[in-house]
GROMACS .gro file of C-alpha atoms in nm:
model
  388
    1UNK     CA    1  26.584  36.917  -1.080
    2UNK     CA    2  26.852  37.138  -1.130
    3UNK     CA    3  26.829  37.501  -1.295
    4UNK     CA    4  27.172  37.688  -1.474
    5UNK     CA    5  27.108  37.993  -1.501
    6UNK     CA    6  27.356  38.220  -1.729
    7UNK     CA    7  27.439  38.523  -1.736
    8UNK     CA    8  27.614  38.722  -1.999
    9UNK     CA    9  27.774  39.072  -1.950
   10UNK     CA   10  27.890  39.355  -2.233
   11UNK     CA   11  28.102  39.615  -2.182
   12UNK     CA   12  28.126  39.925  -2.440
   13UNK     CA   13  28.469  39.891  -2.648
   14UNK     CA   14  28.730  40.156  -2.489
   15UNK     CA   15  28.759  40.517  -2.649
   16UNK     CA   16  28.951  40.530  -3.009
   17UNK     CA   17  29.099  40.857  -2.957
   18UNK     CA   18  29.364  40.710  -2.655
   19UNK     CA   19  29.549  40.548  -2.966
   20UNK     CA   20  29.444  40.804  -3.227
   21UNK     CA   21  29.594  41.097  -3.008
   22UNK     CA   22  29.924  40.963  -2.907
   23UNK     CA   23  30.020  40.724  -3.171
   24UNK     CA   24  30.340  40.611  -2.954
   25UNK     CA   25  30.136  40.491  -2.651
   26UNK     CA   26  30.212  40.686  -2.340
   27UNK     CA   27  30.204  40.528  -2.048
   28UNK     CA   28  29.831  40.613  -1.943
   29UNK     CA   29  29.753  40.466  -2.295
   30UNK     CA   30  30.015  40.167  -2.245
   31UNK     CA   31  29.843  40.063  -1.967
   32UNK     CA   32  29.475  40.071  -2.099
   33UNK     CA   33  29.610  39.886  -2.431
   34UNK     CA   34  29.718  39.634  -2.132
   35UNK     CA   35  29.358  39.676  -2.009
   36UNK     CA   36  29.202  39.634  -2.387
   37UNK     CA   37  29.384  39.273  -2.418
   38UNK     CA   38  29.349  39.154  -2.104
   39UNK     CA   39  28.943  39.256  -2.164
   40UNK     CA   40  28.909  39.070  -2.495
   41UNK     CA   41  29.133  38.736  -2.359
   42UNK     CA   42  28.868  38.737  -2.102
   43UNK     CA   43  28.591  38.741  -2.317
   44UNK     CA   44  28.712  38.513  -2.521
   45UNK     CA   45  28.722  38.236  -2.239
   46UNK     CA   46  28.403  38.358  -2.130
   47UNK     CA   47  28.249  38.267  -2.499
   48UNK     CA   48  28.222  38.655  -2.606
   49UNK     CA   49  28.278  38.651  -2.938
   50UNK     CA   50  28.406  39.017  -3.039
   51UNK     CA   51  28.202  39.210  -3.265
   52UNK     CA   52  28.162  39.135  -3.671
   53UNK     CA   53  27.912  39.265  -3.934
   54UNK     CA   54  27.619  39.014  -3.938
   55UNK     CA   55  27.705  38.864  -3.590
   56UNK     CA   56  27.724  38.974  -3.224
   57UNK     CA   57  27.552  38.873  -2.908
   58UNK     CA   58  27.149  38.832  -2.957
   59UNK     CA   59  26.973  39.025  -2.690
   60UNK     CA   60  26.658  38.935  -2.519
   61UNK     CA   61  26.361  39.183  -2.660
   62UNK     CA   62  26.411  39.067  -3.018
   63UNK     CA   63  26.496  39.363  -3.215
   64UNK     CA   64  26.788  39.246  -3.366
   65UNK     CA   65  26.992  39.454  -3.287
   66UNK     CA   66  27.405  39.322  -3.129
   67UNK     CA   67  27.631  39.481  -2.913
   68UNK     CA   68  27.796  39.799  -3.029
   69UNK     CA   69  27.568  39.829  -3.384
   70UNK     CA   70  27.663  39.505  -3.447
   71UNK     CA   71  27.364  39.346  -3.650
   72UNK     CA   72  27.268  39.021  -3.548
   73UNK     CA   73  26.996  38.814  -3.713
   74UNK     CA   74  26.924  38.508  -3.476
   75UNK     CA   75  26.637  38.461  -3.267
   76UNK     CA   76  26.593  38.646  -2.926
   77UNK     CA   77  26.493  38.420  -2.635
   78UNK     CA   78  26.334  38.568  -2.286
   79UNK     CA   79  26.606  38.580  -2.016
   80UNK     CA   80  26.900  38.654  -2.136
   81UNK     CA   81  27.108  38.690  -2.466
   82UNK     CA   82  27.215  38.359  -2.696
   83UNK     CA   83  27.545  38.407  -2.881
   84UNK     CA   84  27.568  38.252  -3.252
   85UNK     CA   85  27.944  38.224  -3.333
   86UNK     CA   86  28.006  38.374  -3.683
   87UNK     CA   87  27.873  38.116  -3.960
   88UNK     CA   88  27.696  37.912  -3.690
   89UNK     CA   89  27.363  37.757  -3.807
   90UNK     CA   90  27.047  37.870  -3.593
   91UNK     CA   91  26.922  37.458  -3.594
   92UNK     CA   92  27.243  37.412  -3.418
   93UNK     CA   93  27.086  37.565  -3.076
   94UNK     CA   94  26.795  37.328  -3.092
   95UNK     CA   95  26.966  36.986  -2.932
   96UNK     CA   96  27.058  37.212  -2.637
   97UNK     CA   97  26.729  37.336  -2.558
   98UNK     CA   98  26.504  37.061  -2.703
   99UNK     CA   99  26.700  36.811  -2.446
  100UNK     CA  100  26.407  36.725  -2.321
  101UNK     CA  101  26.169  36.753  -2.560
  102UNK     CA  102  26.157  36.357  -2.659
  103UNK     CA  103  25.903  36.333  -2.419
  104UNK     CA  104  25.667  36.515  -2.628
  105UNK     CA  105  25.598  36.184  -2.808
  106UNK     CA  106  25.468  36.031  -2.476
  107UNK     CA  107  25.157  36.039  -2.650
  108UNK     CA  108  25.144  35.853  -2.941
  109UNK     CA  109  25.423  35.553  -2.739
  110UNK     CA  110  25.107  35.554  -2.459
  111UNK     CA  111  24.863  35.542  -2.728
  112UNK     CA  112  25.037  35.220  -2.920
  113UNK     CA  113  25.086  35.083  -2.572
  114UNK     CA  114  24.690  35.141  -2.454
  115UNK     CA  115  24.566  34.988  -2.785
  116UNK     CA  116  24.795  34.670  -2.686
  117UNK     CA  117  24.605  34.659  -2.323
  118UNK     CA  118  24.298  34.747  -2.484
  119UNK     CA  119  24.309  34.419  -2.713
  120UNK     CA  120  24.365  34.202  -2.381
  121UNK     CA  121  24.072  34.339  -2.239
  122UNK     CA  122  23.822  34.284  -2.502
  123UNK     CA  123  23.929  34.001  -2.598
  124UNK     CA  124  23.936  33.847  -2.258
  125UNK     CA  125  23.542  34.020  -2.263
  126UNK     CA  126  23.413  33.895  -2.557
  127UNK     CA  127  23.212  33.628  -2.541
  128UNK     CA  128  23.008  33.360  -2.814
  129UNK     CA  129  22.873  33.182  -2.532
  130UNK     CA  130  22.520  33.341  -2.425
  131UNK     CA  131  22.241  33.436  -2.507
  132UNK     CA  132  22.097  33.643  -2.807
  133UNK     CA  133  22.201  33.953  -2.714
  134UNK     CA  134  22.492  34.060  -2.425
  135UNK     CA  135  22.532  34.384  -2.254
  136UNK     CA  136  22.911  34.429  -2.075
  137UNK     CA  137  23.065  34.740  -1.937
  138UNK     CA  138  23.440  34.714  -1.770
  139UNK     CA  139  23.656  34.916  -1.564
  140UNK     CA  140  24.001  34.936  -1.557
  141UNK     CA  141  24.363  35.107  -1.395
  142UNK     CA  142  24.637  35.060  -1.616
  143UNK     CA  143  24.977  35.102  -1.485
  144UNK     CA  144  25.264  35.190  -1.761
  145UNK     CA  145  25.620  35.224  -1.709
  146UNK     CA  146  25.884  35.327  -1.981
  147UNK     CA  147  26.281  35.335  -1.838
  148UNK     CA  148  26.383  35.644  -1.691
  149UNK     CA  149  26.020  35.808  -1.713
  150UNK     CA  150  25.769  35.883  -1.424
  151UNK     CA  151  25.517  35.568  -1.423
  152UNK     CA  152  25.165  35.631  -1.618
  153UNK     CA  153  24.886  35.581  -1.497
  154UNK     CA  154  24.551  35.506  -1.684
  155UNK     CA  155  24.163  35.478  -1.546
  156UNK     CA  156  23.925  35.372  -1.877
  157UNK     CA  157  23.561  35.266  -1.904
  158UNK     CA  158  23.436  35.035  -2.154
  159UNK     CA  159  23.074  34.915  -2.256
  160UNK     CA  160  22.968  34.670  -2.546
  161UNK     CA  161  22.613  34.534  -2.717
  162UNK     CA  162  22.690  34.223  -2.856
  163UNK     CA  163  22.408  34.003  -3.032
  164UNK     CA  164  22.443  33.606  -3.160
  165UNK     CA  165  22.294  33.585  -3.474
  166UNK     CA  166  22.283  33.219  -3.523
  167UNK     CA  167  22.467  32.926  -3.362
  168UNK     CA  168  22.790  33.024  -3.492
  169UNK     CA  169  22.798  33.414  -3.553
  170UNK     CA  170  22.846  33.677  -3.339
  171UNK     CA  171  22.854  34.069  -3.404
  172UNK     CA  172  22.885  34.341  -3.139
  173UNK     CA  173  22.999  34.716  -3.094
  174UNK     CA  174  23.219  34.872  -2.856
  175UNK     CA  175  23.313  35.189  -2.743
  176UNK     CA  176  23.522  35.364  -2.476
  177UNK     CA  177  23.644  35.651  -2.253
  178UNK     CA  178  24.004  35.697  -2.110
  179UNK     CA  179  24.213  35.941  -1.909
  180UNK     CA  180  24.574  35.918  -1.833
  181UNK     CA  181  24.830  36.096  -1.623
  182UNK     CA  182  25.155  36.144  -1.529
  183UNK     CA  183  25.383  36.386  -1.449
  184UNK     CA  184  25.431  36.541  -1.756
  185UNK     CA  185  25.123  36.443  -1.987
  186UNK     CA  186  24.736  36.450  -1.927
  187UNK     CA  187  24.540  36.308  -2.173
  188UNK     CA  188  24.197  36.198  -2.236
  189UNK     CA  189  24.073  35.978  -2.521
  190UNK     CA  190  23.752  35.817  -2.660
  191UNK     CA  191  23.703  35.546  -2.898
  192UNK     CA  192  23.435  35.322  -3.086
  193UNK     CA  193  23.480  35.022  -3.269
  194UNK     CA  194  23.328  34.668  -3.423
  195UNK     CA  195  23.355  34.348  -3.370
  196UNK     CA  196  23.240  34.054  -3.490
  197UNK     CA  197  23.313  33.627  -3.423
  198UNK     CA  198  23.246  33.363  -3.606
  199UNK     CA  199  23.266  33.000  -3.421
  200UNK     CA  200  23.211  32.587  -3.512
  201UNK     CA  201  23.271  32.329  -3.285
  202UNK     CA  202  23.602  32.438  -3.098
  203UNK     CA  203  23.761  32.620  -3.384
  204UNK     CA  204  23.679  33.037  -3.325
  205UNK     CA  205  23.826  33.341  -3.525
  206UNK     CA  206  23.775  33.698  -3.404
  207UNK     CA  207  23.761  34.016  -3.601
  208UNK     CA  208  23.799  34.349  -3.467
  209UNK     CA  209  23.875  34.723  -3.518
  210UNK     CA  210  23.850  35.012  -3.288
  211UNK     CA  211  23.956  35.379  -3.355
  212UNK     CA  212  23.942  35.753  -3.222
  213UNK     CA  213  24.078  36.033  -3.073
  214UNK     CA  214  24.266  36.253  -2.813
  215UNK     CA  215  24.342  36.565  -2.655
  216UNK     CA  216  24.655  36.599  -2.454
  217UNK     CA  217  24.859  36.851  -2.269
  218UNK     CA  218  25.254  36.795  -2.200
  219UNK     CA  219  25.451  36.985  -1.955
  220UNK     CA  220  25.841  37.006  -1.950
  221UNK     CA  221  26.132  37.175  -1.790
  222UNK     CA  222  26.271  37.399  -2.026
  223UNK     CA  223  26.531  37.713  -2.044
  224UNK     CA  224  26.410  37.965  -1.831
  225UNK     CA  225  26.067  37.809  -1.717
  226UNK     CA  226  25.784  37.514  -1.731
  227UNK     CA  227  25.681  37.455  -2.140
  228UNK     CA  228  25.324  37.359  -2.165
  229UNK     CA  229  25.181  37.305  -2.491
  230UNK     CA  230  24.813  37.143  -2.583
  231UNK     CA  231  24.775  36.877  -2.881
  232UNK     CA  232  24.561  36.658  -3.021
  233UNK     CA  233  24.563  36.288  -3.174
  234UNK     CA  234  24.411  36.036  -3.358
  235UNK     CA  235  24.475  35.629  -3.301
  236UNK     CA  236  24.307  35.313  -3.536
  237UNK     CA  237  24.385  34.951  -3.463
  238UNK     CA  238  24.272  34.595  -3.596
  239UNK     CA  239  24.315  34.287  -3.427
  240UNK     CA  240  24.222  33.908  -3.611
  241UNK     CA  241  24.276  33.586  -3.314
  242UNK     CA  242  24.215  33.271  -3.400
  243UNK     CA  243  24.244  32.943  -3.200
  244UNK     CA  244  24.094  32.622  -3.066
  245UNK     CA  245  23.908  32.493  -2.726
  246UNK     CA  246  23.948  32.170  -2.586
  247UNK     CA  247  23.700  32.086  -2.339
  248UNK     CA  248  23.711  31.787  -2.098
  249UNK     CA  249  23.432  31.821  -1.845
  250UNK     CA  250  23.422  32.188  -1.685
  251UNK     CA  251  23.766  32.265  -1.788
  252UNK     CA  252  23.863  32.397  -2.116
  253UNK     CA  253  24.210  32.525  -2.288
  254UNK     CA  254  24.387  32.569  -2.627
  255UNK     CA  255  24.625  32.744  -2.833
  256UNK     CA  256  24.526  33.056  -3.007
  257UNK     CA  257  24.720  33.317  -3.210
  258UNK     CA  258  24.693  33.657  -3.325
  259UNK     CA  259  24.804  33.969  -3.533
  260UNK     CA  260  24.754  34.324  -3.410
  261UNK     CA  261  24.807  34.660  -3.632
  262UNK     CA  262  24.790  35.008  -3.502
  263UNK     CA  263  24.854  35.320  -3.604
  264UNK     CA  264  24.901  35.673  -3.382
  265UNK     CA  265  24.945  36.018  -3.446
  266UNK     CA  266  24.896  36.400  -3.404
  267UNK     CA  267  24.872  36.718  -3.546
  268UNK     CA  268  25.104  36.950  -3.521
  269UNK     CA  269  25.129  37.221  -3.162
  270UNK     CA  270  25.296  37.453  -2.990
  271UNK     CA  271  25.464  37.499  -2.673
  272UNK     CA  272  25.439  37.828  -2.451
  273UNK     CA  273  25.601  37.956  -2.118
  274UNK     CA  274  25.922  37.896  -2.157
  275UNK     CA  275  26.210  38.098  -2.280
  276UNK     CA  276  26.257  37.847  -2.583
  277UNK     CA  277  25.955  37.694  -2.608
  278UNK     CA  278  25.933  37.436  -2.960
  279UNK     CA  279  25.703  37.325  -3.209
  280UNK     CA  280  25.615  36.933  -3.227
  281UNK     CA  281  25.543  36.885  -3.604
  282UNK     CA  282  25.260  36.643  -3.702
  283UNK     CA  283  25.399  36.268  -3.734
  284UNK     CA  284  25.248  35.883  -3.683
  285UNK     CA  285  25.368  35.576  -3.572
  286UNK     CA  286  25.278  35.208  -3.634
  287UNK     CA  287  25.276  34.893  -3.453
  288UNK     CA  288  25.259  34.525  -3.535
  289UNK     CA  289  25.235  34.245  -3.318
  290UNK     CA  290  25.194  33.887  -3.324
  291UNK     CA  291  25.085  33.654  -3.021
  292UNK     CA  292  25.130  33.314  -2.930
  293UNK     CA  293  25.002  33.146  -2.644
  294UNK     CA  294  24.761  32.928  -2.439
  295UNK     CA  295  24.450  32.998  -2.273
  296UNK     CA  296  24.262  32.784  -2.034
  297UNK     CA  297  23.955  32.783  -1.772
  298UNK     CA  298  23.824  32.620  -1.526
  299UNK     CA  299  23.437  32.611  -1.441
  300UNK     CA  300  23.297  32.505  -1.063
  301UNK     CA  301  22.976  32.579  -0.982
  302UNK     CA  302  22.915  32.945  -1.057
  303UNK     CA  303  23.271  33.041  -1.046
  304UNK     CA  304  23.458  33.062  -1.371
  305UNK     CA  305  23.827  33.059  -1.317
  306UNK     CA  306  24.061  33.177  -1.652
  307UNK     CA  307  24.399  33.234  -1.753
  308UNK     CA  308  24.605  33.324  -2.084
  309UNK     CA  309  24.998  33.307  -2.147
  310UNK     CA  310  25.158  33.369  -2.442
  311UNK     CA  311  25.472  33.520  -2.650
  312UNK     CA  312  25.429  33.858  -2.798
  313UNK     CA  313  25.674  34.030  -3.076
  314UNK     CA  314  25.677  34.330  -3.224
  315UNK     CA  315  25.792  34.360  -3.569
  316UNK     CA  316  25.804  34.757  -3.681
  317UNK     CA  317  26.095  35.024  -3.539
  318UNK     CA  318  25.997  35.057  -3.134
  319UNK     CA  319  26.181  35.409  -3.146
  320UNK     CA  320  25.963  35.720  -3.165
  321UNK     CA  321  26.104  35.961  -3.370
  322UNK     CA  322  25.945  36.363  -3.300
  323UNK     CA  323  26.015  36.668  -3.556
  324UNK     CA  324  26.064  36.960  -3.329
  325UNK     CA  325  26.195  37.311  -3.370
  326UNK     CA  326  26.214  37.620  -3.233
  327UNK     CA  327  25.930  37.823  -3.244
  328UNK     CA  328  26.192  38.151  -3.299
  329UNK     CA  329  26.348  37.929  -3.554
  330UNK     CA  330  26.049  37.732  -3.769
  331UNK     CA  331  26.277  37.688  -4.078
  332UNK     CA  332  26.529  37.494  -3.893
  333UNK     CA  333  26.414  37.130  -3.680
  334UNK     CA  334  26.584  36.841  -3.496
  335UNK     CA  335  26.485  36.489  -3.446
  336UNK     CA  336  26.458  36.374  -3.156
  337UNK     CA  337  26.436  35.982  -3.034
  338UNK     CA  338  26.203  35.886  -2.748
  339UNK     CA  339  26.280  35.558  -2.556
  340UNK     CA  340  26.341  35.220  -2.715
  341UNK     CA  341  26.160  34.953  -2.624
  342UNK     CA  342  26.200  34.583  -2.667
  343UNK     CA  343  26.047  34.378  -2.929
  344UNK     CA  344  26.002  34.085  -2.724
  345UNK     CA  345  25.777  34.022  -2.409
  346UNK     CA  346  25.552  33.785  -2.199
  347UNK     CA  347  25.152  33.911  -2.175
  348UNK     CA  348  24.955  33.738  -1.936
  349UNK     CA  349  24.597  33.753  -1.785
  350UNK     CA  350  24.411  33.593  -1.486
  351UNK     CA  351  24.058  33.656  -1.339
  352UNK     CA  352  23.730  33.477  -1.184
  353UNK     CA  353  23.376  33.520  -1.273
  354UNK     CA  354  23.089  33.490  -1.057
  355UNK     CA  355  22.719  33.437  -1.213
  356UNK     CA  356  22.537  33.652  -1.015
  357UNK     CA  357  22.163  33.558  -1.131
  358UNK     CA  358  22.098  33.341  -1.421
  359UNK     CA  359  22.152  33.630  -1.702
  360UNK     CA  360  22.411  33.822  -1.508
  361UNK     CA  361  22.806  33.787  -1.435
  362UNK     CA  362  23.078  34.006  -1.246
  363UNK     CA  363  23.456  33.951  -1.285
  364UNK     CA  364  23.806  34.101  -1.198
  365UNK     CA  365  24.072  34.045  -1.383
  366UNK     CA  366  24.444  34.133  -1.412
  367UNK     CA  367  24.641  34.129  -1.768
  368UNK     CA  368  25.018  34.200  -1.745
  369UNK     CA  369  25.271  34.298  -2.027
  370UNK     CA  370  25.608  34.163  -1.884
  371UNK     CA  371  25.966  34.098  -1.930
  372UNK     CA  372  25.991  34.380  -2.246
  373UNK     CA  373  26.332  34.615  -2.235
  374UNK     CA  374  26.222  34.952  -2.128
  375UNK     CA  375  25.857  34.901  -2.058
  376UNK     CA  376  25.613  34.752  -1.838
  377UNK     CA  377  25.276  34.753  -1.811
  378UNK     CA  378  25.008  34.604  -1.518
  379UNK     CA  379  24.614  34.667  -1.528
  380UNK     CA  380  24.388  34.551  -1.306
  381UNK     CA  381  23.966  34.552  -1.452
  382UNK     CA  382  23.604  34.466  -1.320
  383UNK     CA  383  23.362  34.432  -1.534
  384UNK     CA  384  22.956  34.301  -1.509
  385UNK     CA  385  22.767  34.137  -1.830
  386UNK     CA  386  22.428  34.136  -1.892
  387UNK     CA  387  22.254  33.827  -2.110
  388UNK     CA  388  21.919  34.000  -2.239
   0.00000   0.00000   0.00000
């Protein structure tokens, strides 16, 4: 990373009285009128603008106060002195110091991204298969990567009570923990949710909805220092899959499809420790995805083999837009774009089961989100279920 550092020098206008007193320029005063222009051509190249009422250079210390009684009204930023040309609008100085402020909506991309992976895991969890009542818990790492970002890097815990109801009814509840990092966000995240499957013969359809919160602190390279601001978020998602099994002897597969909506945002915050630190106003984005695809497994023994394929496309804007502004300057904000992703991609799982004892199972698993512009994502889980 490289830091420009500028610096901007003043010098005090020269005496009036050299062309009061000798109105016809003698050569002393010829030569500093030579001096004067050669003083205020350099200053102009420089970007000094010379002083007018209302304008001027703004100095660091905030009082207001320009170059040679010169009143200037801008913001003051730590470090050095800002120069407003006269008529220029304050919100024009916030693309050049907010450059690198569209990370600040890492969060709510991750968050739309970990509800995705978070589908593929339950869903690959859930089961309609056992006994009365199931108790599951999973690990996972998920591994995120946006284009010309640092890779992300997830560790979550999940545990479930599911209980069967009847030969064709399922209802269970979920909840979860997460922390993620990278090297400009740390979040962590918590989450509970519902869901419930109802099942005849080979046809199945899945309901389910999840939702909850985070805290999250970004860092940044900004003018004159690291930014660091703290925030906090909110996420809700709900996912319907339907499909069919065909089963022929211990192996089993069929199409299934399915519609996910989520929705992410945050509250407005802060930055600090920087020389022009911003504010991130409050905002929310949405997601909606469809999948299409195959699942199949294979059963030998006490070894379960499985694996899913299918076409995923995203139908809502994949750009996330972020409201910032200068904390100096609150009236006047930007938008800034984060990274566009594609709205097409491949997501695939694979994993083996092992039944332990009669009532319990272990697996590993790996689910993949592949082949989208700008994004990839990899997690690898382990997980153990309990039939009570």
């Amino acid at each position: 990373m490289k830091k420009v550092i500028l610096f901007w020098a003043s010098r005090p206008s020269p005496p009036l009285e050299l062309f009061t007193r000798y109105p016809q320029g003698p050569p002393v005063v010829f030569f500093c009128k030579i001096l004067v222009v050669l003083f205020l051509v350099t200053g102009s190249i420089l970007g000094a603008q010379p002083g007018n009422p209302g304008q001027g250079n703004i100095p660091t210390g905030g009082n207001g106060q320009g170059n040679q009684g010169n009143q200037g009204n801008g913001p003051s930023f730590g470090g050095g002195s800002i120069t407003l040309a006269p008529g220029q609008n304050p919100s024009s100085l916030i693309p050049r110091f907010a450059r690198t402020a569209r990370r600040l909506s890492l969060s709510r991309e991750l968050t739309l991204s970990d509800l995705l992976i978070l589908r593929s895991i339950l869903l690959d969890r859930i089961g309609y298969g056992g006994r009365e009542i199931g108790l599951w818990a999973e690990a996972s790492g998920n591994f995120t990567k946006e284009a010309n970002t640092s890779r992300v890097t997830t560790g979550s815990m999940i545990a479930a009570l599911d209980h069967r109801f009847c030969d064709h009814f399922v209802l269970g509840v979920a909840g979860g923990y997460s922390h993620t990092w990278s090297d400009d966000l740390s979040a962590n995240a918590g989450w509970g949710g519902v869901y419930g499957i109802a099942f005849s013969g080979g046809w199945y359809i899945n309901q389910t909805a999840i939702g909850g919160g985070d805290g999250f602190t970004t860092t940044r390279d900004a003018l004159g220092g690291t930014a660091k601001a703290n925030g906090a978020g909110w996420f809700f998602s709900e996912i319907t899959q339907g499909g069919y099994n065909f089963k022929c002897g211990n192996f089993s597969f069929g199409p299934y499809g399915l519609l996910q909506y989520a929705l992410s945002g945050n509250a407005s915050f802060s930055e600090s420790g920087s020389n022009a630190p911003v504010t991130v106003r409050g905002g929310s984005n949405g997601s909606l995805v469809s999948d299409v695809g195959l699942d199949a497994s294979y059963t030998r023994g006490k070894v379960t083999l499985k694996a899913s394929a299918a076409w995923e496309h995203e139908y809502k804007d994949t750009t996330t837009f972020t409201t910032v502004n200068l904390v100096s300057i609150p009236q006047a904000s930007t938008s800034v774009a984060g990274t566009s992703l594609g709205h097409d991609s491949a997501v695939v799982s694979a994993g083996i089961s092992y039944q332990l004892t009669k009532r319990t199972s272990l697996s590993v698993g790996y689910n993949g989100q592949l082949g989208r512009r700008n994004y990839e994502s990899n997690s690898v889980t382990g997980s153990i279920r309990i039939e009570l």
